[in-house]
PDB file of C-alpha atoms in Angstrom:
ATOM      1  CA  MET A 547     -17.111  10.745   0.320  1.00 56.00           C
ATOM      2  CA  ASN A 548     -14.704  11.258  -2.880  1.00 86.00           C
ATOM      3  CA  ALA A 549     -13.237   8.106  -4.587  1.00 88.00           C
ATOM      4  CA  ILE A 550     -10.184   8.937  -6.165  1.00 91.00           C
ATOM      5  CA  TRP A 551      -9.515  10.542  -2.102  1.00 91.00           C
ATOM      6  CA  VAL A 552     -10.700   7.379  -0.078  1.00 89.00           C
ATOM      7  CA  GLY A 553      -8.718   5.605  -3.146  1.00 90.00           C
ATOM      8  CA  LEU A 554      -5.733   7.255  -2.603  1.00 91.00           C
ATOM      9  CA  ALA A 555      -6.008   7.314   1.639  1.00 89.00           C
ATOM     10  CA  THR A 556      -6.676   4.074   0.935  1.00 88.00           C
ATOM     11  CA  GLY A 557      -3.605   3.252  -0.771  1.00 88.00           C
ATOM     12  CA  PHE A 558      -1.652   5.342   1.401  1.00 87.00           C
ATOM     13  CA  GLY A 559      -2.623   2.747   4.433  1.00 82.00           C
ATOM     14  CA  LEU A 560      -1.454   0.480   3.040  1.00 81.00           C
ATOM     15  CA  ILE A 561       1.140   0.686   1.366  1.00 82.00           C
ATOM     16  CA  VAL A 562       3.607   2.285   4.163  1.00 75.00           C
ATOM     17  CA  ALA A 563       4.136  -0.393   6.162  1.00 69.00           C
ATOM     18  CA  ILE A 564       7.496  -1.595   7.573  1.00 60.00           C
ATOM     19  CA  GLY A 565       7.624  -4.693   5.219  1.00 66.00           C
ATOM     20  CA  ALA A 566      10.189  -6.475   3.305  1.00 69.00           C
ATOM     21  CA  GLN A 567       9.496  -4.676  -0.212  1.00 80.00           C
ATOM     22  CA  ASN A 568       9.313  -1.082   1.591  1.00 79.00           C
ATOM     23  CA  ALA A 569      13.156  -2.021   3.651  1.00 73.00           C
ATOM     24  CA  PHE A 570      14.119  -2.759   0.522  1.00 80.00           C
ATOM     25  CA  VAL A 571      13.308   0.306  -1.572  1.00 86.00           C
ATOM     26  CA  VAL A 572      15.071   2.409   1.101  1.00 78.00           C
ATOM     27  CA  ARG A 573      17.987   0.412   1.312  1.00 76.00           C
ATOM     28  CA  GLN A 574      18.334   1.147  -2.721  1.00 82.00           C
ATOM     29  CA  GLY A 575      17.700   4.472  -2.535  1.00 83.00           C
ATOM     30  CA  LEU A 576      20.149   5.545   0.458  1.00 76.00           C
ATOM     31  CA  ALA A 577      22.762   3.870  -1.762  1.00 74.00           C
ATOM     32  CA  ARG A 578      21.692   5.067  -4.532  1.00 81.00           C
ATOM     33  CA  ASN A 579      21.126   1.758  -5.906  1.00 84.00           C
ATOM     34  CA  HIS A 580      18.898   1.911  -9.616  1.00 91.00           C
ATOM     35  CA  ILE A 581      16.418   4.035  -7.335  1.00 91.00           C
ATOM     36  CA  GLY A 582      14.398   4.361 -10.588  1.00 93.00           C
ATOM     37  CA  LEU A 583      14.384   1.051 -12.097  1.00 95.00           C
ATOM     38  CA  ILE A 584      13.546  -0.525  -8.360  1.00 95.00           C
ATOM     39  CA  VAL A 585      10.438   2.763  -8.100  1.00 95.00           C
ATOM     40  CA  LEU A 586       9.620   1.871 -11.590  1.00 96.00           C
ATOM     41  CA  ILE A 587       8.578  -1.674 -10.992  1.00 96.00           C
ATOM     42  CA  CYS A 588       7.141  -1.313  -7.901  1.00 94.00           C
ATOM     43  CA  ALA A 589       4.662   1.245  -8.453  1.00 95.00           C
ATOM     44  CA  ILE A 590       3.643   0.085 -12.294  1.00 96.00           C
ATOM     45  CA  SER A 591       3.166  -3.731 -10.277  1.00 94.00           C
ATOM     46  CA  ASP A 592       0.797  -1.915  -7.651  1.00 92.00           C
ATOM     47  CA  THR A 593      -0.908  -0.075 -10.722  1.00 94.00           C
ATOM     48  CA  VAL A 594      -1.750  -3.323 -12.646  1.00 93.00           C
ATOM     49  CA  LEU A 595      -2.826  -5.335  -9.714  1.00 90.00           C
ATOM     50  CA  ILE A 596      -4.556  -2.364  -8.459  1.00 93.00           C
ATOM     51  CA  ALA A 597      -6.586  -2.083 -11.625  1.00 93.00           C
ATOM     52  CA  ALA A 598      -6.937  -6.076 -12.366  1.00 89.00           C
ATOM     53  CA  GLY A 599      -8.220  -6.601  -8.809  1.00 88.00           C
ATOM     54  CA  VAL A 600     -11.461  -3.442  -9.228  1.00 90.00           C
ATOM     55  CA  GLY A 601     -11.276  -5.028 -12.759  1.00 87.00           C
ATOM     56  CA  GLY A 602     -12.197  -8.602 -11.731  1.00 83.00           C
ATOM     57  CA  MET A 603     -14.784  -7.607  -8.776  1.00 71.00           C
ATOM     58  CA  GLY A 604     -16.685  -5.556 -11.395  1.00 64.00           C
ATOM     59  CA  ALA A 605     -16.998  -8.491 -13.378  1.00 73.00           C
ATOM     60  CA  ILE A 606     -17.121 -10.885 -10.515  1.00 75.00           C
ATOM     61  CA  VAL A 607     -19.488  -8.661  -8.796  1.00 64.00           C
ATOM     62  CA  THR A 608     -22.235  -7.344 -11.711  1.00 65.00           C
ATOM     63  CA  ALA A 609     -22.911 -10.831 -12.336  1.00 75.00           C
ATOM     64  CA  LEU A 610     -23.515 -11.435  -8.369  1.00 75.00           C
ATOM     65  CA  PRO A 611     -24.921  -7.917  -7.796  1.00 72.00           C
ATOM     66  CA  TRP A 612     -25.388 -10.112  -4.295  1.00 78.00           C
ATOM     67  CA  LEU A 613     -21.594  -9.906  -3.557  1.00 72.00           C
ATOM     68  CA  LEU A 614     -21.316  -6.321  -3.909  1.00 69.00           C
ATOM     69  CA  ALA A 615     -22.972  -6.033  -0.147  1.00 76.00           C
ATOM     70  CA  VAL A 616     -20.522  -8.789   0.919  1.00 78.00           C
ATOM     71  CA  MET A 617     -17.134  -7.139   0.160  1.00 69.00           C
ATOM     72  CA  ARG A 618     -18.702  -4.403   1.486  1.00 75.00           C
ATOM     73  CA  TRP A 619     -18.394  -4.914   5.137  1.00 82.00           C
ATOM     74  CA  GLY A 620     -15.250  -7.486   4.857  1.00 78.00           C
ATOM     75  CA  GLY A 621     -14.028  -4.452   3.931  1.00 72.00           C
ATOM     76  CA  VAL A 622     -15.192  -3.008   6.705  1.00 81.00           C
ATOM     77  CA  ALA A 623     -13.703  -6.409   8.869  1.00 83.00           C
ATOM     78  CA  TYR A 624     -10.738  -5.786   6.225  1.00 75.00           C
ATOM     79  CA  LEU A 625      -9.917  -1.993   7.992  1.00 74.00           C
ATOM     80  CA  THR A 626     -10.939  -2.180  11.133  1.00 86.00           C
ATOM     81  CA  TRP A 627      -8.469  -5.774  11.488  1.00 83.00           C
ATOM     82  CA  PHE A 628      -5.509  -3.392   9.205  1.00 72.00           C
ATOM     83  CA  GLY A 629      -6.463  -0.402  12.142  1.00 81.00           C
ATOM     84  CA  VAL A 630      -6.039  -2.248  15.260  1.00 87.00           C
ATOM     85  CA  ARG A 631      -2.858  -4.673  13.895  1.00 79.00           C
ATOM     86  CA  THR A 632      -1.251  -1.123  12.757  1.00 74.00           C
ATOM     87  CA  ALA A 633      -2.257   0.153  16.852  1.00 83.00           C
ATOM     88  CA  MET A 634      -0.068  -2.052  18.232  1.00 83.00           C
ATOM     89  CA  SER A 635       2.656  -2.125  16.029  1.00 73.00           C
ATOM     90  CA  VAL A 636       3.072   1.314  17.879  1.00 76.00           C
ATOM     91  CA  LEU A 637       4.162  -0.670  20.637  1.00 77.00           C
ATOM     92  CA  LYS A 638       7.569  -2.451  19.125  1.00 72.00           C
ATOM     93  CA  SER A 639      10.111  -0.919  18.658  1.00 60.00           C
ATOM     94  CA  GLU A 640      10.618  -1.008  14.725  1.00 56.00           C
ATOM     95  CA  ASN A 641      12.450   0.357  12.206  1.00 55.00           C
ATOM     96  CA  LEU A 642      14.519  -0.311   8.817  1.00 53.00           C
ATOM     97  CA  GLN A 643      17.701  -0.254  10.212  1.00 53.00           C
ATOM     98  CA  ALA A 644      18.283   2.532   8.045  1.00 49.00           C
ATOM     99  CA  ASP A 645      21.824   2.975   8.606  1.00 47.00           C
ATOM    100  CA  GLY A 646      23.846   3.366   5.170  1.00 46.00           C
ATOM    101  CA  SER A 647      25.769  -0.317   5.137  1.00 48.00           C
ATOM    102  CA  VAL A 648      23.991  -1.182   1.127  1.00 49.00           C
ATOM    103  CA  SER A 649      25.097  -3.752  -0.389  1.00 56.00           C
ATOM    104  CA  ARG A 650      25.221  -2.709  -4.320  1.00 69.00           C
ATOM    105  CA  LEU A 651      23.068  -4.811  -6.161  1.00 77.00           C
ATOM    106  CA  SER A 652      23.655  -5.168 -10.703  1.00 87.00           C
ATOM    107  CA  MET A 653      20.329  -3.385 -12.138  1.00 91.00           C
ATOM    108  CA  GLN A 654      19.064  -7.094 -13.494  1.00 92.00           C
ATOM    109  CA  LYS A 655      19.487  -8.178  -9.488  1.00 88.00           C
ATOM    110  CA  ALA A 656      18.202  -4.671  -8.570  1.00 89.00           C
ATOM    111  CA  ALA A 657      15.069  -5.626 -10.860  1.00 92.00           C
ATOM    112  CA  VAL A 658      14.594  -9.389 -10.240  1.00 90.00           C
ATOM    113  CA  THR A 659      15.174  -8.385  -6.300  1.00 87.00           C
ATOM    114  CA  ALA A 660      11.993  -5.693  -6.498  1.00 89.00           C
ATOM    115  CA  LEU A 661       9.236  -7.848  -8.598  1.00 91.00           C
ATOM    116  CA  MET A 662       9.837 -10.800  -6.761  1.00 86.00           C
ATOM    117  CA  LEU A 663       9.483  -8.578  -3.034  1.00 81.00           C
ATOM    118  CA  THR A 664       6.071  -7.675  -5.252  1.00 84.00           C
ATOM    119  CA  TRP A 665       4.798 -10.222  -7.716  1.00 87.00           C
ATOM    120  CA  LEU A 666       5.834 -13.825  -4.326  1.00 78.00           C
ATOM    121  CA  ASN A 667       4.737 -11.991  -1.694  1.00 72.00           C
ATOM    122  CA  PRO A 668       0.832 -13.199  -1.210  1.00 67.00           C
ATOM    123  CA  HIS A 669      -0.076  -9.484   0.879  1.00 70.00           C
ATOM    124  CA  VAL A 670       0.059  -7.553  -1.995  1.00 76.00           C
ATOM    125  CA  TYR A 671      -2.078  -9.810  -3.920  1.00 76.00           C
ATOM    126  CA  LEU A 672      -4.958  -9.663  -0.893  1.00 75.00           C
ATOM    127  CA  ASP A 673      -4.030  -5.874  -0.269  1.00 79.00           C
ATOM    128  CA  THR A 674      -4.425  -4.798  -3.832  1.00 84.00           C
ATOM    129  CA  VAL A 675      -6.710  -7.590  -5.958  1.00 82.00           C
ATOM    130  CA  VAL A 676      -8.653  -8.404  -3.075  1.00 80.00           C
ATOM    131  CA  PHE A 677      -9.075  -5.187  -1.686  1.00 82.00           C
ATOM    132  CA  LEU A 678      -8.816  -2.777  -2.905  1.00 88.00           C
ATOM    133  CA  GLY A 679     -10.331  -4.243  -5.177  1.00 86.00           C
ATOM    134  CA  SER A 680     -14.197  -4.848  -2.693  1.00 83.00           C
ATOM    135  CA  ILE A 681     -13.756  -1.414  -1.824  1.00 86.00           C
ATOM    136  CA  GLY A 682     -13.109   0.425  -5.342  1.00 88.00           C
ATOM    137  CA  ASN A 683     -16.327  -1.367  -6.648  1.00 85.00           C
ATOM    138  CA  GLN A 684     -18.434   0.174  -3.659  1.00 84.00           C
ATOM    139  CA  PHE A 685     -18.049   3.391  -6.507  1.00 88.00           C
ATOM    140  CA  GLY A 686     -19.632   1.421  -9.226  1.00 85.00           C
ATOM    141  CA  VAL A 687     -19.023   3.537 -12.782  1.00 87.00           C
ATOM    142  CA  ASN A 688     -16.437   5.921 -10.385  1.00 91.00           C
ATOM    143  CA  ARG A 689     -14.903   3.574  -9.506  1.00 90.00           C
ATOM    144  CA  TRP A 690     -11.465   4.293 -12.027  1.00 94.00           C
ATOM    145  CA  TRP A 691     -11.297   6.752  -9.551  1.00 95.00           C
ATOM    146  CA  PHE A 692     -10.444   5.294  -6.732  1.00 94.00           C
ATOM    147  CA  VAL A 693      -8.024   3.090  -9.056  1.00 94.00           C
ATOM    148  CA  LEU A 694      -6.526   6.299 -10.023  1.00 95.00           C
ATOM    149  CA  GLY A 695      -6.803   7.419  -5.572  1.00 95.00           C
ATOM    150  CA  ALA A 696      -4.693   4.094  -4.690  1.00 94.00           C
ATOM    151  CA  ALA A 697      -2.000   3.965  -7.803  1.00 95.00           C
ATOM    152  CA  THR A 698      -1.049   7.631  -6.623  1.00 96.00           C
ATOM    153  CA  ALA A 699      -0.395   6.991  -3.363  1.00 94.00           C
ATOM    154  CA  SER A 700       2.468   3.741  -5.161  1.00 93.00           C
ATOM    155  CA  TRP A 701       3.840   6.286  -7.300  1.00 96.00           C
ATOM    156  CA  ILE A 702       3.966   8.523  -4.417  1.00 95.00           C
ATOM    157  CA  TRP A 703       4.947   6.544  -1.619  1.00 93.00           C
ATOM    158  CA  PHE A 704       8.093   4.259  -3.721  1.00 93.00           C
ATOM    159  CA  ALA A 705       9.203   7.702  -5.202  1.00 93.00           C
ATOM    160  CA  GLY A 706       9.140   9.366  -1.624  1.00 91.00           C
ATOM    161  CA  VAL A 707      11.610   7.045  -0.034  1.00 87.00           C
ATOM    162  CA  GLY A 708      12.950   5.983  -3.600  1.00 88.00           C
ATOM    163  CA  PHE A 709      14.610   9.392  -4.180  1.00 90.00           C
ATOM    164  CA  GLY A 710      14.848  10.619  -0.470  1.00 86.00           C
ATOM    165  CA  ALA A 711      15.649   8.123   1.468  1.00 78.00           C
ATOM    166  CA  LYS A 712      19.179   9.913   1.852  1.00 72.00           C
ATOM    167  CA  ALA A 713      17.967  12.725   2.837  1.00 74.00           C
ATOM    168  CA  ALA A 714      15.037  11.070   5.371  1.00 73.00           C
ATOM    169  CA  SER A 715      18.176   8.578   6.711  1.00 68.00           C
ATOM    170  CA  LYS A 716      18.268   9.778  10.288  1.00 69.00           C
ATOM    171  CA  ALA A 717      14.102   9.907  10.688  1.00 70.00           C
ATOM    172  CA  LEU A 718      14.251   6.341   8.684  1.00 65.00           C
ATOM    173  CA  SER A 719      16.360   4.666  11.267  1.00 66.00           C
ATOM    174  CA  LYS A 720      14.446   5.875  14.485  1.00 73.00           C
ATOM    175  CA  PRO A 721      11.377   3.997  16.321  1.00 74.00           C
ATOM    176  CA  MET A 722       9.451   6.976  16.582  1.00 79.00           C
ATOM    177  CA  PHE A 723       9.279   7.889  13.647  1.00 73.00           C
ATOM    178  CA  TRP A 724       7.280   4.683  12.666  1.00 69.00           C
ATOM    179  CA  LYS A 725       5.135   5.359  15.710  1.00 78.00           C
ATOM    180  CA  VAL A 726       3.603   8.716  14.939  1.00 79.00           C
ATOM    181  CA  LEU A 727       3.509   7.499  11.458  1.00 70.00           C
ATOM    182  CA  ASP A 728       1.539   3.677  12.341  1.00 75.00           C
ATOM    183  CA  THR A 729      -0.655   6.286  14.790  1.00 83.00           C
ATOM    184  CA  ILE A 730      -1.700   7.536  11.943  1.00 79.00           C
ATOM    185  CA  ILE A 731      -2.118   5.432   9.733  1.00 70.00           C
ATOM    186  CA  ALA A 732      -4.113   3.216  12.164  1.00 80.00           C
ATOM    187  CA  LEU A 733      -6.436   6.663  12.209  1.00 83.00           C
ATOM    188  CA  VAL A 734      -7.134   6.413   8.544  1.00 74.00           C
ATOM    189  CA  MET A 735      -7.862   3.031   8.409  1.00 73.00           C
ATOM    190  CA  PHE A 736     -11.008   3.256  11.583  1.00 85.00           C
ATOM    191  CA  GLY A 737     -11.985   6.500   9.767  1.00 81.00           C
ATOM    192  CA  LEU A 738     -11.883   4.532   6.228  1.00 72.00           C
ATOM    193  CA  ALA A 739     -14.243   1.363   7.948  1.00 79.00           C
ATOM    194  CA  GLY A 740     -16.743   4.100   9.251  1.00 81.00           C
ATOM    195  CA  VAL A 741     -17.025   5.475   5.856  1.00 73.00           C
ATOM    196  CA  LEU A 742     -17.870   2.021   4.291  1.00 72.00           C
ATOM    197  CA  ALA A 743     -20.016   0.853   6.556  1.00 79.00           C
ATOM    198  CA  PHE A 744     -22.501   4.233   7.181  1.00 78.00           C
ATOM    199  CA  ALA A 745     -21.524   6.762   4.846  1.00 62.00           C
ATOM    200  CA  LYS A 746     -23.036   6.503   1.649  1.00 60.00           C
ATOM    201  CA  LEU A 747     -20.970   6.013  -1.319  1.00 51.00           C
TER     202      LEU A 747
END
């Protein structure tokens, strides 16, 4: 499978989930409160972390070739676990409470909050640096195409939910929206696990 498309699908699968960062972007998008700055901070941060993960992992794999196999099957396990976790969330009634009651922040506070929700979240490092780094290195010389795909997913998602939050507020506030989305994500994760396990990358 083409590295850029695997990167795009994996990036979307990891980023599209209910969490503090996404909730913040959506809520500030509803208020149209410095959303351009917030989107830039989140998307650039993801891009830097993904590139650092793939670049750093690449250097380690060059020094320890056997690690590639460990990373491959670790990736399969993680994708499968992520798919199961997402599938289980379909049974819950979660939403982002996009009801429009959003407090407006100063530019400085909005920027600091976006940075903190990104860089102080341990799951961000697990998903971008460790997980995407290990998957990206399966593509060898094409690994930077994987980075491009995964980073593109971040830019599309943050721009979409940030600038489109107002128009999509009714959908975002409904648990059914997230149930359908989680179902799609789970299927994508299981599919990618199969690709990583059996396909010749």
